[in-house]
Structure formats: C-alpha cells, structure tokens
Amino acid sequence: MTAPSARPGRAPGFAHDEPDLTPDPNLPPVALPAEHEEKAARWTLPKIILWAAIALLGAVAWTMLAIVRGETVNAIWFVFAAVCTYLIGYRFYSKVIERYITRPDDNRATPGEVRQDGKDYVPTDRRVLYGHHFAAIAGAGPLVGPVLAAQMGFLPGTIWIIVGVVLAGAVQDYTVLFFSMRRGGRTIGQMARQELGRIGGTAAIIASLLIMLIIVAILALVVVNALGESPWGVFSVAMTIPIALFMGVYLRYLRPGKVTEVSLIGFVLLMAAIIGGGWVAGTEWGQAIFHLDRTTIAWGIIIYGFIAAVLPVWLLLAPRDYLSTFMKIGVIVMLAGAIVLVRPEITVPAVSVFGENGMGPVFAGPLFPFLFVTIACGALSGFHALIASGTTPKLVEKERQTRFIGYGGMLMESFVAIMALVAAISIDQGIYFAMNAPAAVTGGTVEGAVAFVNSLGLTGVNLTPDMLTSTAAAVGEESIVSRTGGAPTLALGLAHIMQQALGGQALMAFWYHFAIMFEALFILTAVDAGTRVARFMLQDSIGAWVPKFRDVSWRPGVWITTAIMVAGWGTILILGVTDPLGGINTFFPLFGIANQLLAAIALSVVLAIVAKRGRAYVKWLWIIALPLAFTAVVTITASMYKIFSDVPSIGYWANHFRYRAAQDAGDGSLGEPAVVEAVIRNTAVQGTLSIIFVVLAIIVIIAAIVVTIGAIRRGGGENTEEAAVVSRRYAPAGFLATSAERELEKRWEPLLRDERKATSAH
C-alpha cells in the first residue's frame, strides 16, 4: 500500500484505515500531489511579515474596543478586529480541523459526482456553491440578532460574534458538511439515528423537525415586517423571482458555465428592480397593487415557500443564491469600506444599563445567557447544520472544497453580523429604540414612540417627533416606528453610513431600499432552502413506515411532505404577524434558543462521529467538545429562564398566567379581549415548545456522551460512511485557484465542457 503522505490530495498524517484509491490512468490527475500542499504550507519571510502584520493590527483593534475606549469608539476598529481574526482563524484553526479531524481526500468522489441526477445531486462550481450555501445560511439571523442585542451595548456582542464563529459556528458548519458529504448527503437527523442509536436519533429527528418550523417562521416574519406597507420593497423583492428564474434557464440551457456573465446580467436587472421600485411606489396603481398589509404578505410568502421548495434546485435556488450572495458580500464589503472612509463615532456604551439589569425594552433577560441566544446565526447556528447536511453536501464537487464552503461561508456570515451591529449602533439611540420597541408600548405612533423612548431615561437620548418623521421621509417610508425585526434598522444604519460616503442625503431612500431588498433576498432563500431540507427530513422519517416516501424523485411524496412543513411554519408565521406583543419581540428568544439547541444536537452528532473514527482522533475531540459544552450550558440555562422565571417579561408561562388571570377577572387593563386571548394562545405555544425543545436536546446530548465514551474505550466504532468511489473529475479547493491548480484545471476543461453540454441537452 502506498504511504499516506504520498497519496495525491491528502493532508499529511492521514489515517491508515482510509481506502487506497487509484484514479483512472486514462484521465488527468483528479487531485494535486501532497507535495504541492506541503510546499504551499512552507513559511517564507514575506509570509511571516504578512501574518505578523495581520496579528498586530487585530491586537490593536481589540485593544481599542475592549480596553482603551473612551466616551466614543471609532467604528473602523470593528472592521479591523473582525477581518484580522477571521483571516487568522481560517488560515490556522480551520487547517488544524482539516488536517486532524476531517482529512479530506480529493481522490474520492463526492455524492454529487456519484449520484448525479440533475435535480438534488449536482456537482456544482465551488463559487456558485459557496454562494448557494452562504445565501441559505445567511438569512435573518445575522441581521436580526445583533440589532436586537445592540440594546445591551456593543462589546459583549462583538466578542461573541467574532470569537464565537472561529471556535464554534464555523467548526460546526464545516464538520457537519464534511461528514454529511461522506454519508451521501444524509440529514443531521439521519446521521443522529445512525450514530446515536434509536432513542438519541429519534429525539434528534423530532427536535430538528420542530425546531425547523420555528426557525423558518421567524425568518419569514422578518421579511413580513420589512415589507409591510412598503410598496417599494414589495415590488423590488417580487421582481427578484422572475430574475432568478431567467438566470437559472440562462445558466443551464442558453450559456452553460458562464457564471460571471449571468451574474453581471442579474446585477443590472436587480439594480433596475430597485430603481423601478421607487418609481412604481410613486404611482397610484403601484400603491394600489404593492401596498400590502403584513398578513397578506405572510400568505404570499407561505405560497412562495411551497412552490420554491418543490422546484428543481438549479431553476431558482442555485442561480438566485449566487446572485444574492454576490450582492450581499458586495454590499457588506462596500459598507465596511464606507465605515473606514467615514469613520463614524459610536456613542453606545460598551455595556449598557440594559446589559447590566437585563430588562431592556427590545427583549428582556440577563446578558448571560440571553445575549448568546439572541445573537445566534452570526456566531453559532443550528439552522446551518440543516443546510450543511441537507442541500449543500449533495452539490459539492471535491472534498477539499468543504473547508472553503463550510468554514469560510460561516466567517462571511459573521462579518455580516458585525456590520449589522455597527449599523445598529451608528444611528441615534432614540431612533433605534423607537424602531425596535414593539407596537404594544409605542402604540405604533410617533407620539407614543417619543413618549416611551424618553421615559427610559437614557443618557444623551432626547427623541423628538421631527426626528422620526424626517427620518421616515428621508428613506421613503410612511413610518419607521416599531419596525421590529432588525432588517429596517440595519437598512437605516447602512443608508446613514453609505450616504455620507456616496451620494449624500438624496440617495438615502435608494440605499435604504437597496438594503431591504438584499436582506429580503437572503431571508427568502433561507425560507425555501429550509423548507426543502425539512422536506427531506420528513420524507425520510415517513419512509420508515412508507418506503416510497424515501424516493426523493416521487413527486406526490415531495408535494405532500412540503405541504406539511409549509403548513407548520406558516401557522407560526401567522401567529407572529398577529401577535399583540410584537411577533419578533416575543418569538425571537424562542427562535434563538431553538436554534442553539439544534447546534448542540449537531455538535453532539459530530462528537460521536469523530470519536468513532479511532484513537488518532481522540486528542482532537476538544475542538468539538468545547463549543458543544458552551452552547449546551447557554441554551439549557436560557430555556430554564423562559420556562420557570416568574418575571412576565422573561418567562412565557409567567406572562401566560398573568393574562389568564386578567381574562378570568374581567380586567381590561392589559388590552382588548381579542388581544388578551392572542397573548394567552401565543405564550402557551411558546412555553410548550420551550419544554419540548430542551427535553429533546438533553436526551440527544446524553446519548452522544454515552456513545462517545464507549467509542473512546473501544478505540473506535462503526464506520457509517458510504463506500469510497474513485473520482473522475477535478476542481480547485478554494475561491481563487493557485497556479498549479489552474494548470491542472486546463487539462480537465475539455472533459468538463462536454459534461456541461450533455447536461444542458437534457
């Protein structure tokens, strides 16, 4: 047998029990030799100087944020601290994970290559797939969580977003993606059943399905709140659907492989949709057609979610994801550049009074644990495990691309979260609280918002009616009061910064709706991708009794399971839209807890898988165990607060019984009878789900610990990976190909061109 270090495409130190794959000698090499990796990893003086400079700049930035800060802090330090930390994390920490835990082999074919069917299993260009994956994971979470958590001050959130993603979020995304790919693209629920046994696996599947409902519902609720009564926003977002369909057809049939070309066309069309939205909103017919209430928009998203989830992935999901990723990354990078140019001064304290007393108006609860469940997707998100084990592993072209897509994709989402936080804290604090406080306390009016915000007694805050009306007029909206959900606040912050760098006050409305559109694009992508993954999970679960459902090409099964999942999250969405206490304000804590509980479940499965790989992996188990232990403590503690706290603004059941007592006593001080009834219903749903989620997660964690300890004692466990198949294609590992990768890519281009022609012919 060939020595592991000499096998092409394998990291040095590869386990000896891996299969020895011999590529077809009639084809060009399917992987670069290991010597190439070793040569690329060698340190040179320029590399040493570069990384020393990055580390020094990052250290200075963190010092300015955490130690030196005065009455104000310059926003550029957020950018530098984030970027430098991400670069170091990706270059070093993710390489450790690749070398010692995942150990990819490009000689081995991925499920997309082995099972290629043109629908769910399609080997996809790494850049397009990065876009699809990033768009699917970067929904509302990195936008909403940091904006809501800004009420606690900037420092706790900044530390959790940047450090948390390097040590937790990106680790989860990368490892789940890799191990799902090695198992044919099995969902996290399927892997849990295989790795943790019947009890742990069943609990994980039920938890995953239920948690998915709340996650997708809250994602959709953010879109509803952003687009409600906004004809400009509704028109622009609606136009992205036909644009995406055109791109899908263009890329598959008209000009296969022309990714850059179709992206430029799509970008021009999107700009036209935004500019056209402003014109349409100014017409009578535009107001009549696109000025929709939130309930109507919610039903539109429910219908859209069903249709998008049953369409072929190449027609809507993949092309729109790539374009929206191109847009979102471009906007975030542009915003970061504008922050460096404008250098806005942040007046929000490092830790606010609400961070100290835990009784903020946006959400209530102590900094620990609620900051860590409020800021979910920007640092660690269980939802990502569903995407990383649902659609993405079926589209991966080569194994070594999983680090770039999984770990790198999560780092970019974290950067989105940091930019959202900076945008939220860069606007006037009075306007921030007026936008994010629920209508129940502001009355939804300018006067009510002014009275409420000024009653908070915040230092330096003196909100006036003119500040709210003039800001709304500047961004082309009728009102900005109680625009909860994070998206409008982020859009306002982005517009505030961008107009200083480019265009001035005259372009405020354009930048605001530009931000609303690209936020809605991403959230809708997460909605239909999440629905698709949930459908896969439900099909597999029902398939245990009715095997036909496991056939993902059986259309009746696809439609039935999709309809069930859409009905589930659609029901919660309608509850959120009609919630008197503000859907986001009351449902988002449950979203955050459920999301992080799902992350604990995913990390539990990965822990068991790594332990089963053998003794050589045991000393690296801490890389998985560290984020698992932290998120387990955080989420279980937060769940206990929401279930048992006797403070109505924190505990679901405390609030439930408070409103029930008022209803029984005929006390109308808490609202009209319909309002009281709605709160009683919603808090019962939230409280019940909280109990179910935490119990199921604890069962899974215990099962994973038992399996892990057993595997360590035995020196390994059952290998549940699919049989290795020799690869017959090649593609570079990262976004930018090295010179050696480009040379090998040229040798493969004629063969892959023929494949694309054959695919487009079908």
CSV table of C-alpha atoms in Angstrom, one decimal, residues 218-632:
chain,number,residue,atom,x,y,z
A,218,ILE,CA,-39.2,33.7,12.3
A,219,LEU,CA,-37.1,34.1,9.1
A,220,ALA,CA,-40.3,34.7,7.2
A,221,LEU,CA,-41.6,37.1,9.9
A,222,VAL,CA,-38.6,39.3,9.4
A,223,VAL,CA,-39.4,39.7,5.7
A,224,VAL,CA,-43.0,40.4,6.5
A,225,ASN,CA,-42.1,43.2,9.0
A,226,ALA,CA,-39.6,44.7,6.5
A,227,LEU,CA,-42.0,44.7,3.6
A,228,GLY,CA,-45.3,45.5,5.3
A,229,GLU,CA,-46.9,48.7,3.9
A,230,SER,CA,-43.8,49.3,1.7
A,231,PRO,CA,-44.8,49.2,-2.0
A,232,TRP,CA,-41.2,50.0,-3.0
A,233,GLY,CA,-39.9,47.0,-1.1
A,234,VAL,CA,-42.6,44.6,-2.2
A,235,PHE,CA,-42.1,45.4,-5.9
A,236,SER,CA,-38.3,45.1,-5.7
A,237,VAL,CA,-38.4,41.8,-3.9
A,238,ALA,CA,-41.1,40.4,-6.1
A,239,MET,CA,-39.1,41.1,-9.2
A,240,THR,CA,-36.2,39.0,-7.9
A,241,ILE,CA,-38.2,35.9,-8.5
A,242,PRO,CA,-38.5,36.2,-12.4
A,243,ILE,CA,-34.9,37.5,-12.5
A,244,ALA,CA,-33.7,34.3,-10.7
A,245,LEU,CA,-35.8,32.0,-13.0
A,246,PHE,CA,-34.3,33.7,-16.0
A,247,MET,CA,-30.8,33.2,-14.6
A,248,GLY,CA,-31.4,29.5,-14.0
A,249,VAL,CA,-32.6,28.9,-17.5
A,250,TYR,CA,-29.7,31.1,-18.9
A,251,LEU,CA,-27.1,29.1,-17.0
A,252,ARG,CA,-28.5,25.7,-17.8
A,253,TYR,CA,-29.6,26.0,-21.4
A,254,LEU,CA,-28.6,29.2,-23.0
A,255,ARG,CA,-25.0,29.8,-21.8
A,256,PRO,CA,-23.9,26.8,-19.6
A,257,GLY,CA,-20.9,27.6,-17.3
A,258,LYS,CA,-21.0,31.3,-18.0
A,259,VAL,CA,-21.3,32.2,-14.3
A,260,THR,CA,-19.7,35.7,-14.5
A,261,GLU,CA,-21.7,36.6,-17.5
A,262,VAL,CA,-25.1,35.7,-15.9
A,263,SER,CA,-24.1,37.4,-12.7
A,264,LEU,CA,-23.5,40.7,-14.4
A,265,ILE,CA,-26.8,40.5,-16.2
A,266,GLY,CA,-28.6,39.6,-13.0
A,267,PHE,CA,-26.9,42.5,-11.1
A,268,VAL,CA,-28.1,45.0,-13.8
A,269,LEU,CA,-31.6,43.6,-13.6
A,270,LEU,CA,-31.6,43.9,-9.8
A,271,MET,CA,-30.5,47.5,-9.9
A,272,ALA,CA,-33.3,48.1,-12.3
A,273,ALA,CA,-35.7,46.5,-9.9
A,274,ILE,CA,-34.7,48.7,-7.1
A,275,ILE,CA,-34.8,51.9,-9.1
A,276,GLY,CA,-38.0,50.8,-10.7
A,277,GLY,CA,-39.5,50.2,-7.3
A,278,GLY,CA,-39.1,53.8,-6.3
A,279,TRP,CA,-40.9,54.9,-9.5
A,280,VAL,CA,-43.7,52.3,-9.0
A,281,ALA,CA,-44.2,53.3,-5.4
A,282,GLY,CA,-44.8,56.8,-6.5
A,283,THR,CA,-47.7,55.9,-8.8
A,284,GLU,CA,-51.3,55.4,-7.9
A,285,TRP,CA,-51.5,51.9,-9.5
A,286,GLY,CA,-48.2,51.0,-7.7
A,287,GLN,CA,-49.7,52.0,-4.4
A,288,ALA,CA,-52.9,50.0,-5.1
A,289,ILE,CA,-51.1,46.8,-6.1
A,290,PHE,CA,-48.0,46.7,-3.9
A,291,HIS,CA,-49.1,48.5,-0.7
A,292,LEU,CA,-49.9,45.3,1.2
A,293,ASP,CA,-50.6,44.6,4.9
A,294,ARG,CA,-48.5,42.2,6.7
A,295,THR,CA,-51.0,39.4,6.8
A,296,THR,CA,-51.3,39.4,3.0
A,297,ILE,CA,-47.5,39.4,2.6
A,298,ALA,CA,-47.3,36.5,5.1
A,299,TRP,CA,-49.7,34.4,2.9
A,300,GLY,CA,-47.7,35.3,-0.2
A,301,ILE,CA,-44.5,34.0,1.4
A,302,ILE,CA,-46.3,30.8,2.5
A,303,ILE,CA,-47.4,30.1,-1.1
A,304,TYR,CA,-43.9,31.1,-2.4
A,305,GLY,CA,-42.2,28.8,0.1
A,306,PHE,CA,-44.2,25.8,-1.2
A,307,ILE,CA,-43.5,26.5,-4.9
A,308,ALA,CA,-39.8,27.3,-4.4
A,309,ALA,CA,-39.2,24.2,-2.3
A,310,VAL,CA,-40.6,21.8,-5.0
A,311,LEU,CA,-38.9,23.4,-8.0
A,312,PRO,CA,-35.6,21.8,-9.2
A,313,VAL,CA,-32.6,23.3,-7.3
A,314,TRP,CA,-31.0,24.6,-10.5
A,315,LEU,CA,-34.0,26.6,-11.6
A,316,LEU,CA,-34.5,29.0,-8.7
A,317,LEU,CA,-32.3,28.3,-5.6
A,318,ALA,CA,-28.8,28.0,-7.0
A,319,PRO,CA,-28.8,30.9,-9.5
A,320,ARG,CA,-30.6,33.3,-7.2
A,321,ASP,CA,-28.4,32.3,-4.3
A,322,TYR,CA,-25.2,33.0,-6.3
A,323,LEU,CA,-26.5,36.4,-7.3
A,324,SER,CA,-27.8,37.4,-3.9
A,325,THR,CA,-24.5,36.3,-2.4
A,326,PHE,CA,-22.6,38.4,-4.9
A,327,MET,CA,-24.9,41.2,-3.9
A,328,LYS,CA,-24.7,40.7,-0.1
A,329,ILE,CA,-21.0,40.2,0.1
A,330,GLY,CA,-20.5,43.2,-2.2
A,331,VAL,CA,-22.8,45.3,0.0
A,332,ILE,CA,-21.1,44.2,3.2
A,333,VAL,CA,-17.6,44.8,1.8
A,334,MET,CA,-18.9,48.2,0.5
A,335,LEU,CA,-20.3,49.0,3.9
A,336,ALA,CA,-17.0,48.1,5.6
A,337,GLY,CA,-15.2,50.3,3.1
A,338,ALA,CA,-17.6,53.2,3.8
A,339,ILE,CA,-17.0,52.8,7.6
A,340,VAL,CA,-13.3,53.0,7.0
A,341,LEU,CA,-13.8,56.2,4.9
A,342,VAL,CA,-16.5,57.9,7.1
A,343,ARG,CA,-15.1,56.6,10.4
A,344,PRO,CA,-18.4,57.1,12.4
A,345,GLU,CA,-18.0,57.6,16.1
A,346,ILE,CA,-20.1,55.1,18.2
A,347,THR,CA,-21.7,56.7,21.3
A,348,VAL,CA,-23.4,53.5,22.5
A,349,PRO,CA,-21.7,52.3,25.8
A,350,ALA,CA,-19.7,49.1,25.8
A,351,VAL,CA,-22.2,47.5,28.2
A,352,SER,CA,-25.5,49.4,28.5
A,353,VAL,CA,-27.8,49.7,31.5
A,354,PHE,CA,-30.0,47.0,29.9
A,355,GLY,CA,-27.0,44.7,29.7
A,356,GLU,CA,-26.5,45.2,33.4
A,357,ASN,CA,-30.1,44.8,34.6
A,358,GLY,CA,-31.5,42.5,31.9
A,359,MET,CA,-34.7,44.5,31.5
A,360,GLY,CA,-34.4,46.1,28.1
A,361,PRO,CA,-37.4,47.1,26.0
A,362,VAL,CA,-36.4,45.2,22.9
A,363,PHE,CA,-36.2,41.9,24.8
A,364,ALA,CA,-35.9,41.0,28.5
A,365,GLY,CA,-33.4,38.7,30.2
A,366,PRO,CA,-29.9,38.9,31.7
A,367,LEU,CA,-26.8,39.2,29.5
A,368,PHE,CA,-25.9,35.6,30.2
A,369,PRO,CA,-27.4,33.6,28.7
A,370,PHE,CA,-29.7,35.7,26.5
A,371,LEU,CA,-27.1,37.6,24.6
A,372,PHE,CA,-25.8,34.2,23.3
A,373,VAL,CA,-29.2,33.0,22.1
A,374,THR,CA,-30.2,36.4,20.7
A,375,ILE,CA,-27.1,36.6,18.5
A,376,ALA,CA,-27.4,33.2,17.0
A,377,CYS,CA,-26.6,32.9,13.3
A,378,GLY,CA,-23.7,35.4,13.4
A,379,ALA,CA,-21.7,33.2,15.8
A,380,LEU,CA,-23.3,29.8,16.0
A,381,SER,CA,-26.4,28.5,14.4
A,382,GLY,CA,-28.1,25.1,14.4
A,383,PHE,CA,-30.0,26.0,11.3
A,384,HIS,CA,-26.8,25.9,9.4
A,385,ALA,CA,-26.4,22.2,10.3
A,386,LEU,CA,-29.6,21.5,8.4
A,387,ILE,CA,-28.3,23.3,5.3
A,388,ALA,CA,-24.9,21.7,5.7
A,389,SER,CA,-26.5,18.3,5.9
A,390,GLY,CA,-29.4,18.9,3.5
A,391,THR,CA,-28.7,20.5,0.2
A,392,THR,CA,-25.0,21.6,0.2
A,393,PRO,CA,-23.3,18.2,0.6
A,394,LYS,CA,-25.2,16.9,-2.5
A,395,LEU,CA,-23.7,19.7,-4.6
A,396,VAL,CA,-20.0,19.6,-3.5
A,397,GLU,CA,-17.6,18.9,-6.4
A,398,LYS,CA,-14.5,17.9,-4.5
A,399,GLU,CA,-13.9,17.0,-0.8
A,400,ARG,CA,-11.3,19.7,-0.1
A,401,GLN,CA,-13.8,22.4,-1.1
A,402,THR,CA,-15.7,21.8,2.1
A,403,ARG,CA,-13.3,23.9,4.2
A,404,PHE,CA,-13.8,26.9,1.9
A,405,ILE,CA,-17.6,26.4,1.7
A,406,GLY,CA,-18.3,25.4,5.3
A,407,TYR,CA,-15.8,27.3,7.5
A,408,GLY,CA,-15.3,30.2,5.0
A,409,GLY,CA,-19.0,30.6,4.4
A,410,MET,CA,-19.7,30.9,8.2
A,411,LEU,CA,-16.9,33.5,8.6
A,412,MET,CA,-18.6,35.7,6.0
A,413,GLU,CA,-21.9,35.4,7.8
A,414,SER,CA,-20.2,36.5,11.0
A,415,PHE,CA,-18.9,39.6,9.1
A,416,VAL,CA,-22.5,40.3,8.1
A,417,ALA,CA,-23.5,40.2,11.7
A,418,ILE,CA,-20.7,42.6,12.8
A,419,MET,CA,-21.7,45.0,10.1
A,420,ALA,CA,-25.3,44.7,11.3
A,421,LEU,CA,-24.2,45.5,14.8
A,422,VAL,CA,-22.2,48.5,13.7
A,423,ALA,CA,-25.1,49.8,11.6
A,424,ALA,CA,-27.5,49.5,14.5
A,425,ILE,CA,-25.2,51.3,17.0
A,426,SER,CA,-24.3,54.0,14.5
A,427,ILE,CA,-27.8,55.5,14.4
A,428,ASP,CA,-29.3,57.7,17.1
A,429,GLN,CA,-30.1,55.6,20.1
A,430,GLY,CA,-33.6,57.2,20.4
A,431,ILE,CA,-34.4,56.3,16.9
A,432,TYR,CA,-33.1,52.7,17.5
A,433,PHE,CA,-35.4,52.1,20.4
A,434,ALA,CA,-38.4,53.7,18.6
A,435,MET,CA,-37.8,51.3,15.7
A,436,ASN,CA,-37.2,48.1,17.8
A,437,ALA,CA,-39.7,48.5,20.6
A,438,PRO,CA,-43.0,46.6,20.0
A,439,ALA,CA,-46.1,48.5,19.0
A,440,ALA,CA,-47.7,47.4,22.3
A,441,VAL,CA,-45.5,50.0,24.1
A,442,THR,CA,-45.2,52.7,21.4
A,443,GLY,CA,-48.8,52.4,20.1
A,444,GLY,CA,-47.3,52.4,16.6
A,445,THR,CA,-47.4,56.2,16.6
A,446,VAL,CA,-44.8,58.9,16.5
A,447,GLU,CA,-46.1,60.5,19.7
A,448,GLY,CA,-46.3,57.2,21.5
A,449,ALA,CA,-42.7,56.2,20.5
A,450,VAL,CA,-41.4,59.6,21.6
A,451,ALA,CA,-43.1,59.3,25.0
A,452,PHE,CA,-41.9,55.8,25.5
A,453,VAL,CA,-38.3,56.2,24.5
A,454,ASN,CA,-37.8,59.4,26.5
A,455,SER,CA,-39.3,57.6,29.6
A,456,LEU,CA,-36.4,55.2,29.5
A,457,GLY,CA,-34.2,57.8,31.0
A,458,LEU,CA,-31.1,57.0,28.8
A,459,THR,CA,-28.2,59.4,29.0
A,460,GLY,CA,-27.9,61.6,25.9
A,461,VAL,CA,-31.2,60.4,24.4
A,462,ASN,CA,-33.8,63.1,23.7
A,463,LEU,CA,-36.1,61.9,20.9
A,464,THR,CA,-38.4,64.4,19.2
A,465,PRO,CA,-41.3,63.8,16.7
A,466,ASP,CA,-39.5,65.6,14.0
A,467,MET,CA,-36.5,63.2,14.3
A,468,LEU,CA,-38.8,60.2,13.5
A,469,THR,CA,-40.9,61.9,10.7
A,470,SER,CA,-37.9,63.4,8.9
A,471,THR,CA,-36.0,60.1,9.0
A,472,ALA,CA,-39.0,58.2,7.6
A,473,ALA,CA,-39.4,60.8,4.8
A,474,ALA,CA,-35.6,60.6,4.1
A,475,VAL,CA,-35.9,56.8,3.4
A,476,GLY,CA,-39.1,57.0,1.5
A,477,GLU,CA,-41.3,55.3,4.1
A,478,GLU,CA,-44.5,56.4,5.8
A,479,SER,CA,-43.3,55.5,9.3
A,480,ILE,CA,-40.3,53.9,11.0
A,481,VAL,CA,-42.0,53.4,14.4
A,482,SER,CA,-42.0,49.8,15.7
A,483,ARG,CA,-40.4,48.4,12.5
A,484,THR,CA,-39.2,45.4,14.5
A,485,GLY,CA,-37.2,42.5,13.0
A,486,GLY,CA,-33.8,44.1,12.6
A,487,ALA,CA,-34.0,44.5,8.8
A,488,PRO,CA,-35.3,48.1,8.8
A,489,THR,CA,-32.8,49.1,11.5
A,490,LEU,CA,-29.9,47.6,9.5
A,491,ALA,CA,-31.2,49.3,6.3
A,492,LEU,CA,-31.4,52.6,8.1
A,493,GLY,CA,-27.9,52.3,9.5
A,494,LEU,CA,-26.5,51.2,6.2
A,495,ALA,CA,-28.2,54.1,4.4
A,496,HIS,CA,-27.0,56.5,7.1
A,497,ILE,CA,-23.3,55.4,6.6
A,498,MET,CA,-23.4,55.0,2.8
A,499,GLN,CA,-25.0,58.4,2.0
A,500,GLN,CA,-22.0,60.0,3.9
A,501,ALA,CA,-19.6,58.1,1.7
A,502,LEU,CA,-21.5,58.1,-1.6
A,503,GLY,CA,-24.4,60.2,-2.9
A,504,GLY,CA,-25.4,62.3,0.1
A,505,GLN,CA,-28.8,62.7,1.6
A,506,ALA,CA,-30.5,62.5,-1.8
A,507,LEU,CA,-29.7,58.8,-2.0
A,508,MET,CA,-30.9,57.8,1.5
A,509,ALA,CA,-34.1,56.3,0.1
A,510,PHE,CA,-32.2,54.3,-2.5
A,511,TRP,CA,-29.7,52.9,-0.1
A,512,TYR,CA,-32.5,52.0,2.4
A,513,HIS,CA,-34.5,50.0,-0.1
A,514,PHE,CA,-31.4,48.6,-1.6
A,515,ALA,CA,-30.6,47.1,1.8
A,516,ILE,CA,-34.2,46.0,2.4
A,517,MET,CA,-34.1,44.1,-1.0
A,518,PHE,CA,-30.9,42.3,-0.4
A,519,GLU,CA,-31.9,41.4,3.1
A,520,ALA,CA,-35.2,40.0,1.9
A,521,LEU,CA,-33.5,38.1,-0.9
A,522,PHE,CA,-31.4,36.2,1.6
A,523,ILE,CA,-34.1,35.6,4.1
A,524,LEU,CA,-36.4,34.2,1.4
A,525,THR,CA,-33.6,31.9,0.2
A,526,ALA,CA,-33.3,30.6,3.8
A,527,VAL,CA,-37.0,30.1,3.9
A,528,ASP,CA,-37.2,27.9,0.7
A,529,ALA,CA,-33.9,26.1,1.4
A,530,GLY,CA,-35.0,25.4,5.0
A,531,THR,CA,-38.3,24.1,3.7
A,532,ARG,CA,-36.5,21.9,1.2
A,533,VAL,CA,-34.3,20.4,3.9
A,534,ALA,CA,-37.2,19.9,6.3
A,535,ARG,CA,-39.0,18.1,3.4
A,536,PHE,CA,-36.0,15.7,3.0
A,537,MET,CA,-36.1,15.0,6.8
A,538,LEU,CA,-39.8,14.4,6.9
A,539,GLN,CA,-39.7,12.2,3.8
A,540,ASP,CA,-37.0,10.0,5.4
A,541,SER,CA,-39.0,9.8,8.7
A,542,ILE,CA,-42.2,8.8,7.0
A,543,GLY,CA,-40.2,6.5,4.8
A,544,ALA,CA,-39.6,4.3,7.9
A,545,TRP,CA,-43.2,3.2,7.6
A,546,VAL,CA,-44.0,4.0,3.9
A,547,PRO,CA,-40.7,3.3,2.0
A,548,LYS,CA,-42.0,5.1,-1.1
A,549,PHE,CA,-41.6,8.4,0.6
A,550,ARG,CA,-37.8,8.0,0.7
A,551,ASP,CA,-37.7,8.3,-3.1
A,552,VAL,CA,-37.0,12.0,-3.5
A,553,SER,CA,-38.0,11.8,-7.1
A,554,TRP,CA,-41.5,10.7,-6.3
A,555,ARG,CA,-43.5,13.9,-6.9
A,556,PRO,CA,-46.6,13.1,-4.7
A,557,GLY,CA,-44.3,12.4,-1.7
A,558,VAL,CA,-42.4,15.7,-2.4
A,559,TRP,CA,-45.6,17.7,-2.6
A,560,ILE,CA,-47.2,16.1,0.5
A,561,THR,CA,-44.2,16.5,2.8
A,562,THR,CA,-43.5,20.0,1.5
A,563,ALA,CA,-47.1,21.0,2.2
A,564,ILE,CA,-47.0,19.6,5.7
A,565,MET,CA,-43.8,21.6,6.6
A,566,VAL,CA,-45.1,24.8,5.0
A,567,ALA,CA,-48.4,24.5,6.9
A,568,GLY,CA,-46.4,24.1,10.1
A,569,TRP,CA,-44.2,27.1,9.8
A,570,GLY,CA,-46.9,29.1,8.1
A,571,THR,CA,-49.2,28.7,11.1
A,572,ILE,CA,-46.4,30.0,13.5
A,573,LEU,CA,-45.8,32.8,11.0
A,574,ILE,CA,-49.4,33.9,11.1
A,575,LEU,CA,-49.3,33.8,14.9
A,576,GLY,CA,-46.2,36.0,14.9
A,577,VAL,CA,-47.8,38.5,12.4
A,578,THR,CA,-50.9,38.9,14.6
A,579,ASP,CA,-49.1,38.8,17.9
A,580,PRO,CA,-50.1,41.9,20.0
A,581,LEU,CA,-46.8,42.0,21.9
A,582,GLY,CA,-44.8,42.2,18.6
A,583,GLY,CA,-44.0,38.9,17.0
A,584,ILE,CA,-40.3,39.4,16.8
A,585,ASN,CA,-40.0,40.6,20.3
A,586,THR,CA,-41.8,37.6,21.8
A,587,PHE,CA,-40.9,34.9,19.3
A,588,PHE,CA,-37.3,35.7,18.7
A,589,PRO,CA,-36.0,34.5,22.1
A,590,LEU,CA,-37.6,31.1,21.3
A,591,PHE,CA,-36.0,31.2,17.9
A,592,GLY,CA,-32.6,31.8,19.4
A,593,ILE,CA,-32.9,29.1,22.0
A,594,ALA,CA,-34.3,26.6,19.5
A,595,ASN,CA,-31.5,27.5,17.0
A,596,GLN,CA,-28.8,27.0,19.6
A,597,LEU,CA,-30.3,23.8,20.9
A,598,LEU,CA,-30.2,22.5,17.3
A,599,ALA,CA,-26.5,23.5,17.2
A,600,ALA,CA,-25.9,21.4,20.4
A,601,ILE,CA,-27.6,18.5,18.7
A,602,ALA,CA,-25.5,18.8,15.6
A,603,LEU,CA,-22.2,19.1,17.6
A,604,SER,CA,-23.3,16.1,19.6
A,605,VAL,CA,-23.6,14.0,16.4
A,606,VAL,CA,-20.2,15.3,15.2
A,607,LEU,CA,-18.6,14.4,18.6
A,608,ALA,CA,-19.8,10.8,18.3
A,609,ILE,CA,-18.6,10.5,14.7
A,610,VAL,CA,-15.1,11.8,15.4
A,611,ALA,CA,-14.8,9.5,18.5
A,612,LYS,CA,-15.8,6.5,16.3
A,613,ARG,CA,-13.0,7.3,13.8
A,614,GLY,CA,-10.4,5.9,16.1
A,615,ARG,CA,-7.8,6.6,18.7
A,616,ALA,CA,-5.8,9.0,16.5
A,617,TYR,CA,-8.8,11.4,16.7
A,618,VAL,CA,-9.4,11.4,20.5
A,619,LYS,CA,-6.9,14.1,21.4
A,620,TRP,CA,-8.6,16.4,18.9
A,621,LEU,CA,-12.1,15.9,20.3
A,622,TRP,CA,-11.8,19.1,22.4
A,623,ILE,CA,-12.3,21.1,19.2
A,624,ILE,CA,-15.9,19.8,19.0
A,625,ALA,CA,-16.5,19.3,22.8
A,626,LEU,CA,-15.6,23.0,23.6
A,627,PRO,CA,-18.4,24.6,21.6
A,628,LEU,CA,-20.8,21.8,22.5
A,629,ALA,CA,-20.3,22.3,26.2
A,630,PHE,CA,-20.7,26.1,25.9
A,631,THR,CA,-23.8,26.0,23.8
A,632,ALA,CA,-25.4,23.3,26.0
